[in-house]
Structures are given as structure tokens and as C-alpha cells.
Amino acid sequence: MIYTVKIEQTYRQPNRMKYIPQTDSFVEKDVKSLSYERNVRQPYGWIVESGTPPCRHLDSYVMSDKEYRLGDQIRVRIIGVFQRRDGDHKLAGVPEDREIQDFSELTAAEQEEMRRLYPREEPGEGWFGRRRAEELVKEFFGRKKRKTVVTAQHTQSQHHVNGMIGAWGDWELTPLGRKQAQELGKWLLEQGCGEGFALYASDLKRALQTAQEINQILGLRLAVTDRLREVNAGRGNGRTWAWYEANKKPKEEGYQPDYRPFEGAESDRDLWNRLYPFYQQIISNDEEKILIVSHGTALSFLQSMLLGDSFRDIARKRFSGSGGSVSKIILEADGRATAQYINQRVC
């Protein structure tokens, strides 16, 4: 069993570290690390394929004398597990180039180090070898659900034809946009989106009206949320593109993740942080089929999240769609993500 462990705790940090998924960073908590208090020098993290904190995930120690930094990702072979009564089991892994197959093959010093973690064992608890670890990992992934996530960008809006910016301007669909949304609904029905899907939509009119037209055909439960809104332009909302370009704040060369063109506007980091709780919600709930109707930039970031990108990846790549474009991403129970198509124009 080879998996990827992302390091969230090393012996260099006496206090516990907390992972901030929105920014792919770590902050120090005001409590001591259990590993530090019990003199366990093996680094600790979570199995990337299992999920991302604070969502459900599997934890693992990495049995290695190498120096790792927070955020490092190491391919490991799972060789054992400390089975806990509360279900919060702790796996043990070795780097995949280390020729060890089972917890019993670790050195006596390594085994003693691990046993210092939990000196008081309740009935049924204790360190077990590879076979039991594989059973618990299989059981964990067996509870996860394969998810199909379809995203749709709203169809033609008034701001597409009147020279205004979109952002938080609450523009309605044009007559053509409504017809496009109806065609989009028919296409989605042909693709099997009319049964068992949960439908989410931005509360801005152009996206909500697109979702409503689609839903005349699909007949799904519709949930409306402001978390799926397009990026906020602050003072730029409700302005023409000419005014926007003439009055926006100067921008330095290179990618600036915290750049805000106007007072009250959102930066890329702000938008990512606003969307991330919604992303965590849909990947951790029990819904297996999800349809999302939103806006270009918001969907670009959400698609990146679904495919496993972190915020720092936005600096070098992102997706670009047009009105009425659709994407389909499959999230497997084992953590793999497959894009069957991205921003395919269907109307």
C-alpha cells in the first residue's frame, strides 16, 4: 500500500501545528505536541489520498531519520497501525525506497519510540502490523463515496452585451441567455444529470436564473448560496469596463495574489478562501452527484480545488470557461480525481 503523506508535524515544532487548507499553510497552536512531549522524533502527517484536514482523513507517522519540513509530501509504504478505540487510528509508514514491509521489521529503537506515544493501552488498542493496517485503510475508503461533480457557467447575461462588468453586478439573463439555459438543461438531461443530483447555484440573478431554467427540465432540489458568487469588484461593481480599466489601482509586475483593483474588492486569495468552505462541504457530505451553476472565475477556482490544486498553483495555471460551458469531474473514493471534460461549450 503506497500513499502520499503530507507532513504537518516535525520534532522542530514543540507545539502542535494546525493546517490551513485555504492557504496551504500551517499555524502554531498553544498546546504541546504529543510527539514532542514523549520524545518521538518521527514526523507526522496525513494521507493525501484520504482527504484534507479538517475533513475526514487518515493520519500516519513516517518512519525515517530524514529531516522533513512542514508541507513536504513523501511517498510511503504503510506497514502498521496503532488501533484506537475511538477510531482515530494512527498509521505507520516508511519511505517507499526503504526495504521494510511490516511494523515488526522496524528496529527495536523505532518500535520503542512508537510505543512511547501511547503507553497506556485500552482493551483492543495497540500496535499492529501491515495486515491490520491494510484492513483499516480498506474500511476507511469503503465508507467514502465516489462523487460526480458537474459545473455549469451561467449563460448569456446582460453584462455580456451592455459593456458592463459582471462581478457582483446583479445582471439578469438576456432572452438568448434563457434559451441557452433551456438548451443546457436538455443537454444535461441527456448526460444523465436528471436523477439523483443535488443542484447548487450562486444567488446572483444570472446564475440563479440559469439554474432555474435548467431545473425546469431536471427537477432537482435547488440550494442557493452566496458562497458561489463571482469575485467581488468592490467599487468596480456596476461599472462599465471602460471605467473599470481607467480607474483600477496600478498592479505590480508578476502575479499578485493579494491584489485588489478597488476598495472593497476581493483578491484571488479572498475568493479562494470564500469558496473553500463550500468545496469542503461538497467533498465531505454524502451526496454522490452534484451539479453547480456559478460564474467564470469562481468556477475556475472551484475546478482547481476539485482536481487537488492548492492556492499556490493558481499562480501558474487556471481554467477559463465561457457562458454555458460545462465541466465534469469524478472524485474517486481513494482520492483520485479525473476530469472527463473541462469547460466544454454546449450552447
GROMACS .gro file of C-alpha atoms in nm:
model
  347
    1MET     CA    1   0.000   0.000   0.000
    2ILE     CA    2   0.178   0.312  -0.126
    3TYR     CA    3   0.029   0.650  -0.037
    4THR     CA    4   0.138   1.014  -0.011
    5VAL     CA    5   0.186   1.162   0.336
    6LYS     CA    6   0.187   1.539   0.378
    7ILE     CA    7   0.393   1.642   0.681
    8GLU     CA    8   0.212   1.858   0.938
    9GLN     CA    9   0.427   1.799   1.248
   10THR     CA   10   0.801   1.758   1.298
   11TYR     CA   11   1.016   1.746   1.608
   12ARG     CA   12   1.128   2.101   1.535
   13GLN     CA   13   0.785   2.228   1.638
   14PRO     CA   14   0.732   2.177   2.015
   15ASN     CA   15   0.372   2.298   1.980
   16ARG     CA   16   0.102   2.136   1.771
   17MET     CA   17   0.061   2.271   1.420
   18LYS     CA   18  -0.273   2.335   1.250
   19TYR     CA   19  -0.315   2.309   0.876
   20ILE     CA   20  -0.497   2.592   0.696
   21PRO     CA   21  -0.621   2.435   0.372
   22GLN     CA   22  -0.737   2.761   0.210
   23THR     CA   23  -0.379   2.891   0.201
   24ASP     CA   24  -0.192   2.559   0.217
   25SER     CA   25  -0.009   2.680   0.527
   26PHE     CA   26   0.039   2.596   0.894
   27VAL     CA   27  -0.009   2.790   1.218
   28GLU     CA   28   0.115   2.707   1.564
   29LYS     CA   29  -0.137   2.617   1.834
   30ASP     CA   30  -0.094   2.692   2.204
   31VAL     CA   31  -0.071   2.325   2.312
   32LYS     CA   32   0.233   2.098   2.315
   33SER     CA   33   0.278   1.832   2.050
   34LEU     CA   34   0.229   1.479   2.183
   35SER     CA   35   0.531   1.364   1.984
   36TYR     CA   36   0.749   1.637   2.137
   37GLU     CA   37   0.632   1.567   2.491
   38ARG     CA   38   0.704   1.195   2.456
   39ASN     CA   39   1.030   1.235   2.263
   40VAL     CA   40   0.909   1.077   1.939
   41ARG     CA   41   1.118   1.220   1.658
   42GLN     CA   42   0.935   1.064   1.364
   43PRO     CA   43   0.745   1.321   1.153
   44TYR     CA   44   0.368   1.301   1.133
   45GLY     CA   45   0.110   1.394   0.874
   46TRP     CA   46  -0.196   1.278   0.684
   47ILE     CA   47  -0.251   1.059   0.380
   48VAL     CA   48  -0.333   1.299   0.098
   49GLU     CA   49  -0.546   1.048  -0.090
   50SER     CA   50  -0.775   1.005   0.213
   51GLY     CA   51  -0.887   1.367   0.247
   52THR     CA   52  -0.770   1.702   0.380
   53PRO     CA   53  -0.800   1.831   0.738
   54PRO     CA   54  -1.041   1.931   0.883
   55CYS     CA   55  -1.241   1.685   0.666
   56ARG     CA   56  -1.213   1.314   0.741
   57HIS     CA   57  -0.867   1.176   0.670
   58LEU     CA   58  -0.609   0.916   0.776
   59ASP     CA   59  -0.306   1.007   0.988
   60SER     CA   60   0.036   0.849   0.953
   61TYR     CA   61   0.382   0.865   1.105
   62VAL     CA   62   0.678   0.840   0.868
   63MET     CA   63   0.948   0.607   0.998
   64SER     CA   64   1.257   0.786   0.876
   65ASP     CA   65   1.559   0.967   1.017
   66LYS     CA   66   1.549   1.220   0.733
   67GLU     CA   67   1.476   1.587   0.804
   68TYR     CA   68   1.142   1.697   0.661
   69ARG     CA   69   0.973   2.035   0.653
   70LEU     CA   70   0.608   2.118   0.707
   71GLY     CA   71   0.419   2.059   0.385
   72ASP     CA   72   0.666   1.810   0.239
   73GLN     CA   73   0.498   1.521   0.061
   74ILE     CA   74   0.651   1.173   0.090
   75ARG     CA   75   0.550   0.853  -0.083
   76VAL     CA   76   0.528   0.588   0.188
   77ARG     CA   77   0.451   0.219   0.225
   78ILE     CA   78   0.203   0.154   0.509
   79ILE     CA   79   0.350  -0.110   0.743
   80GLY     CA   80   0.148  -0.085   1.064
   81VAL     CA   81  -0.111   0.094   1.271
   82PHE     CA   82  -0.188   0.192   1.627
   83GLN     CA   83  -0.551   0.089   1.657
   84ARG     CA   84  -0.752   0.317   1.887
   85ARG     CA   85  -1.088   0.252   2.045
   86ASP     CA   86  -1.219   0.589   1.931
   87GLY     CA   87  -1.144   0.507   1.566
   88ASP     CA   88  -0.874   0.775   1.530
   89HIS     CA   89  -0.615   0.521   1.426
   90LYS     CA   90  -0.252   0.622   1.362
   91LEU     CA   91  -0.078   0.453   1.071
   92ALA     CA   92   0.294   0.394   1.038
   93GLY     CA   93   0.467   0.416   0.702
   94VAL     CA   94   0.819   0.404   0.564
   95PRO     CA   95   0.951   0.591   0.259
   96GLU     CA   96   0.888   0.369  -0.042
   97ASP     CA   97   1.261   0.323  -0.104
   98ARG     CA   98   1.310   0.169   0.242
   99GLU     CA   99   1.304  -0.211   0.228
  100ILE     CA  100   1.063  -0.277   0.516
  101GLN     CA  101   0.725  -0.445   0.478
  102ASP     CA  102   0.590  -0.473   0.832
  103PHE     CA  103   0.595  -0.293   1.167
  104SER     CA  104   0.774  -0.593   1.319
  105GLU     CA  105   1.073  -0.528   1.088
  106LEU     CA  106   1.144  -0.184   1.235
  107THR     CA  107   1.444  -0.155   1.461
  108ALA     CA  108   1.391  -0.216   1.832
  109ALA     CA  109   1.461   0.154   1.894
  110GLU     CA  110   1.196   0.260   1.639
  111GLN     CA  111   0.937   0.027   1.785
  112GLU     CA  112   1.009   0.154   2.135
  113GLU     CA  113   0.979   0.513   2.011
  114MET     CA  114   0.635   0.441   1.868
  115ARG     CA  115   0.521   0.269   2.185
  116ARG     CA  116   0.611   0.582   2.385
  117LEU     CA  117   0.329   0.760   2.202
  118TYR     CA  118   0.058   0.559   2.374
  119PRO     CA  119   0.198   0.399   2.691
  120ARG     CA  120  -0.148   0.324   2.826
  121GLU     CA  121  -0.336   0.089   2.602
  122GLU     CA  122  -0.708   0.027   2.648
  123PRO     CA  123  -0.852  -0.318   2.566
  124GLY     CA  124  -0.831  -0.372   2.190
  125GLU     CA  125  -0.574  -0.097   2.141
  126GLY     CA  126  -0.209  -0.138   2.043
  127TRP     CA  127   0.035  -0.150   1.756
  128PHE     CA  128  -0.046  -0.397   1.479
  129GLY     CA  129   0.131  -0.488   1.158
  130ARG     CA  130   0.072  -0.434   0.789
  131ARG     CA  131  -0.222  -0.672   0.755
  132ARG     CA  132  -0.433  -0.495   1.017
  133ALA     CA  133  -0.331  -0.156   0.878
  134GLU     CA  134  -0.449  -0.259   0.532
  135GLU     CA  135  -0.781  -0.376   0.674
  136LEU     CA  136  -0.842  -0.043   0.849
  137VAL     CA  137  -0.740   0.159   0.542
  138LYS     CA  138  -0.971  -0.051   0.323
  139GLU     CA  139  -1.251   0.001   0.575
  140PHE     CA  140  -1.193   0.378   0.571
  141PHE     CA  141  -1.203   0.406   0.193
  142GLY     CA  142  -1.502   0.171   0.183
  143ARG     CA  143  -1.705   0.432   0.373
  144LYS     CA  144  -1.616   0.708   0.128
  145LYS     CA  145  -1.833   0.771  -0.176
  146ARG     CA  146  -1.740   0.817  -0.538
  147LYS     CA  147  -1.861   1.160  -0.642
  148THR     CA  148  -1.957   1.307  -0.976
  149VAL     CA  149  -1.934   1.687  -0.983
  150VAL     CA  150  -2.070   1.877  -1.284
  151THR     CA  151  -2.017   2.254  -1.304
  152ALA     CA  152  -2.202   2.488  -1.543
  153GLN     CA  153  -2.122   2.852  -1.613
  154HIS     CA  154  -2.425   3.078  -1.646
  155THR     CA  155  -2.541   3.160  -1.997
  156GLN     CA  156  -2.556   3.499  -2.172
  157SER     CA  157  -2.617   3.780  -1.925
  158GLN     CA  158  -2.700   4.147  -1.981
  159HIS     CA  159  -2.343   4.243  -1.890
  160HIS     CA  160  -2.215   4.036  -2.182
  161VAL     CA  161  -2.381   4.277  -2.424
  162ASN     CA  162  -2.404   4.616  -2.246
  163GLY     CA  163  -2.036   4.687  -2.181
  164MET     CA  164  -2.062   4.645  -1.803
  165ILE     CA  165  -1.854   4.421  -1.582
  166GLY     CA  166  -2.008   4.115  -1.417
  167ALA     CA  167  -1.861   4.071  -1.069
  168TRP     CA  168  -2.132   4.140  -0.807
  169GLY     CA  169  -2.345   4.337  -1.051
  170ASP     CA  170  -2.681   4.159  -1.031
  171TRP     CA  171  -2.748   4.123  -1.403
  172GLU     CA  172  -3.031   3.915  -1.543
  173LEU     CA  173  -3.007   3.676  -1.837
  174THR     CA  174  -3.083   3.808  -2.183
  175PRO     CA  175  -3.364   3.640  -2.382
  176LEU     CA  176  -3.090   3.450  -2.565
  177GLY     CA  177  -2.938   3.355  -2.230
  178ARG     CA  178  -3.267   3.200  -2.117
  179LYS     CA  179  -3.291   2.998  -2.439
  180GLN     CA  180  -2.930   2.886  -2.392
  181ALA     CA  181  -3.008   2.780  -2.035
  182GLN     CA  182  -3.301   2.573  -2.161
  183GLU     CA  183  -3.076   2.406  -2.417
  184LEU     CA  184  -2.819   2.349  -2.144
  185GLY     CA  185  -3.085   2.180  -1.931
  186LYS     CA  186  -3.178   1.946  -2.219
  187TRP     CA  187  -2.813   1.860  -2.275
  188LEU     CA  188  -2.759   1.788  -1.905
  189LEU     CA  189  -3.065   1.564  -1.903
  190GLU     CA  190  -2.919   1.366  -2.193
  191GLN     CA  191  -2.596   1.334  -1.993
  192GLY     CA  192  -2.781   1.172  -1.702
  193CYS     CA  193  -2.800   1.473  -1.470
  194GLY     CA  194  -3.173   1.440  -1.413
  195GLU     CA  195  -3.163   1.171  -1.149
  196GLY     CA  196  -3.007   1.180  -0.804
  197PHE     CA  197  -2.820   1.509  -0.847
  198ALA     CA  198  -2.811   1.788  -0.589
  199LEU     CA  199  -2.820   2.132  -0.755
  200TYR     CA  200  -2.632   2.431  -0.611
  201ALA     CA  201  -2.635   2.784  -0.755
  202SER     CA  202  -2.499   3.130  -0.690
  203ASP     CA  203  -2.759   3.376  -0.565
  204LEU     CA  204  -2.667   3.638  -0.829
  205LYS     CA  205  -2.951   3.660  -1.082
  206ARG     CA  206  -2.765   3.546  -1.393
  207ALA     CA  207  -2.653   3.221  -1.230
  208LEU     CA  208  -2.974   3.164  -1.035
  209GLN     CA  209  -3.189   3.218  -1.347
  210THR     CA  210  -2.967   2.976  -1.539
  211ALA     CA  211  -3.016   2.718  -1.264
  212GLN     CA  212  -3.392   2.777  -1.259
  213GLU     CA  213  -3.422   2.732  -1.636
  214ILE     CA  214  -3.214   2.416  -1.615
  215ASN     CA  215  -3.426   2.292  -1.329
  216GLN     CA  216  -3.746   2.329  -1.529
  217ILE     CA  217  -3.612   2.026  -1.714
  218LEU     CA  218  -3.417   1.840  -1.446
  219GLY     CA  219  -3.649   1.888  -1.147
  220LEU     CA  220  -3.377   1.875  -0.880
  221ARG     CA  221  -3.355   2.009  -0.526
  222LEU     CA  222  -3.204   2.357  -0.562
  223ALA     CA  223  -2.983   2.512  -0.294
  224VAL     CA  224  -2.888   2.880  -0.339
  225THR     CA  225  -2.576   3.024  -0.176
  226ASP     CA  226  -2.379   3.349  -0.184
  227ARG     CA  227  -2.055   3.149  -0.149
  228LEU     CA  228  -2.075   3.071  -0.522
  229ARG     CA  229  -2.088   3.435  -0.627
  230GLU     CA  230  -1.841   3.572  -0.878
  231VAL     CA  231  -1.539   3.765  -0.749
  232ASN     CA  232  -1.638   4.093  -0.582
  233ALA     CA  233  -1.507   4.403  -0.762
  234GLY     CA  234  -1.583   4.646  -0.476
  235ARG     CA  235  -1.617   4.997  -0.614
  236GLY     CA  236  -1.594   4.843  -0.960
  237ASN     CA  237  -1.928   4.667  -0.927
  238GLY     CA  238  -2.193   4.811  -1.160
  239ARG     CA  239  -1.937   5.000  -1.369
  240THR     CA  240  -1.852   4.986  -1.737
  241TRP     CA  241  -1.540   4.806  -1.847
  242ALA     CA  242  -1.402   5.137  -1.973
  243TRP     CA  243  -1.444   5.297  -1.628
  244TYR     CA  244  -1.303   4.986  -1.461
  245GLU     CA  245  -0.985   4.984  -1.668
  246ALA     CA  246  -0.934   5.360  -1.632
  247ASN     CA  247  -0.976   5.367  -1.252
  248LYS     CA  248  -0.841   5.041  -1.113
  249LYS     CA  249  -0.537   5.051  -0.887
  250PRO     CA  250  -0.197   5.002  -1.054
  251LYS     CA  251  -0.070   4.647  -1.043
  252GLU     CA  252   0.291   4.540  -0.995
  253GLU     CA  253   0.457   4.308  -1.243
  254GLY     CA  254   0.416   3.937  -1.189
  255TYR     CA  255   0.136   3.751  -1.017
  256GLN     CA  256  -0.003   3.931  -0.711
  257PRO     CA  257  -0.237   3.701  -0.514
  258ASP     CA  258  -0.346   3.982  -0.281
  259TYR     CA  259  -0.406   4.247  -0.547
  260ARG     CA  260  -0.743   4.423  -0.517
  261PRO     CA  261  -0.835   4.655  -0.805
  262PHE     CA  262  -1.068   4.869  -0.590
  263GLU     CA  263  -1.159   4.936  -0.231
  264GLY     CA  264  -1.384   4.658  -0.105
  265ALA     CA  265  -1.286   4.421  -0.385
  266GLU     CA  266  -1.172   4.062  -0.340
  267SER     CA  267  -0.824   3.943  -0.423
  268ASP     CA  268  -0.759   3.596  -0.560
  269ARG     CA  269  -0.675   3.486  -0.207
  270ASP     CA  270  -1.003   3.632  -0.076
  271LEU     CA  271  -1.205   3.448  -0.341
  272TRP     CA  272  -1.024   3.119  -0.276
  273ASN     CA  273  -1.089   3.149   0.098
  274ARG     CA  274  -1.458   3.226   0.039
  275LEU     CA  275  -1.505   2.927  -0.190
  276TYR     CA  276  -1.306   2.675   0.012
  277PRO     CA  277  -1.569   2.605   0.282
  278PHE     CA  278  -1.818   2.522   0.005
  279TYR     CA  279  -1.563   2.288  -0.152
  280GLN     CA  280  -1.509   2.118   0.184
  281GLN     CA  281  -1.885   2.084   0.225
  282ILE     CA  282  -1.943   1.906  -0.105
  283ILE     CA  283  -1.648   1.667  -0.082
  284SER     CA  284  -1.729   1.562   0.275
  285ASN     CA  285  -2.110   1.523   0.256
  286ASP     CA  286  -2.295   1.209   0.145
  287GLU     CA  287  -2.408   1.345  -0.192
  288GLU     CA  288  -2.271   1.135  -0.476
  289LYS     CA  289  -2.393   1.351  -0.769
  290ILE     CA  290  -2.358   1.729  -0.760
  291LEU     CA  291  -2.443   1.998  -1.018
  292ILE     CA  292  -2.314   2.352  -0.960
  293VAL     CA  293  -2.417   2.666  -1.151
  294SER     CA  294  -2.189   2.964  -1.096
  295HIS     CA  295  -1.957   3.213  -1.267
  296GLY     CA  296  -1.633   3.201  -1.466
  297THR     CA  297  -1.368   3.295  -1.211
  298ALA     CA  298  -1.544   3.127  -0.920
  299LEU     CA  299  -1.577   2.801  -1.117
  300SER     CA  300  -1.215   2.824  -1.228
  301PHE     CA  301  -1.102   2.821  -0.865
  302LEU     CA  302  -1.351   2.551  -0.766
  303GLN     CA  303  -1.236   2.327  -1.052
  304SER     CA  304  -0.877   2.367  -0.932
  305MET     CA  305  -0.978   2.262  -0.581
  306LEU     CA  306  -1.164   1.957  -0.708
  307LEU     CA  307  -0.859   1.848  -0.906
  308GLY     CA  308  -0.637   1.872  -0.600
  309ASP     CA  309  -0.463   2.203  -0.659
  310SER     CA  310  -0.364   2.432  -0.373
  311PHE     CA  311  -0.391   2.811  -0.380
  312ARG     CA  312  -0.027   2.850  -0.477
  313ASP     CA  313  -0.098   2.657  -0.801
  314ILE     CA  314  -0.324   2.941  -0.918
  315ALA     CA  315  -0.012   3.146  -0.987
  316ARG     CA  316   0.089   2.918  -1.274
  317LYS     CA  317  -0.232   2.767  -1.407
  318ARG     CA  318  -0.607   2.811  -1.401
  319PHE     CA  319  -0.908   2.722  -1.614
  320SER     CA  320  -1.102   2.957  -1.839
  321GLY     CA  321  -1.462   2.899  -1.947
  322SER     CA  322  -1.733   3.084  -2.135
  323GLY     CA  323  -2.106   3.124  -2.087
  324GLY     CA  324  -2.289   2.790  -2.097
  325SER     CA  325  -1.971   2.581  -2.065
  326VAL     CA  326  -1.980   2.261  -1.860
  327SER     CA  327  -1.718   2.055  -1.676
  328LYS     CA  328  -1.739   1.706  -1.530
  329ILE     CA  329  -1.501   1.583  -1.260
  330ILE     CA  330  -1.506   1.240  -1.097
  331LEU     CA  331  -1.374   1.212  -0.741
  332GLU     CA  332  -1.290   0.851  -0.661
  333ALA     CA  333  -1.319   0.715  -0.307
  334ASP     CA  334  -0.941   0.662  -0.299
  335GLY     CA  335  -0.872   1.032  -0.357
  336ARG     CA  336  -0.806   1.026  -0.732
  337ALA     CA  337  -0.968   1.298  -0.942
  338THR     CA  338  -1.043   1.266  -1.313
  339ALA     CA  339  -1.161   1.550  -1.537
  340GLN     CA  340  -1.377   1.395  -1.808
  341TYR     CA  341  -1.408   1.737  -1.971
  342ILE     CA  342  -1.337   2.096  -1.868
  343ASN     CA  343  -1.536   2.400  -1.986
  344GLN     CA  344  -1.699   2.225  -2.283
  345ARG     CA  345  -1.929   2.468  -2.462
  346VAL     CA  346  -2.270   2.307  -2.519
  347CYS     CA  347  -2.496   2.602  -2.608
   0.00000   0.00000   0.00000
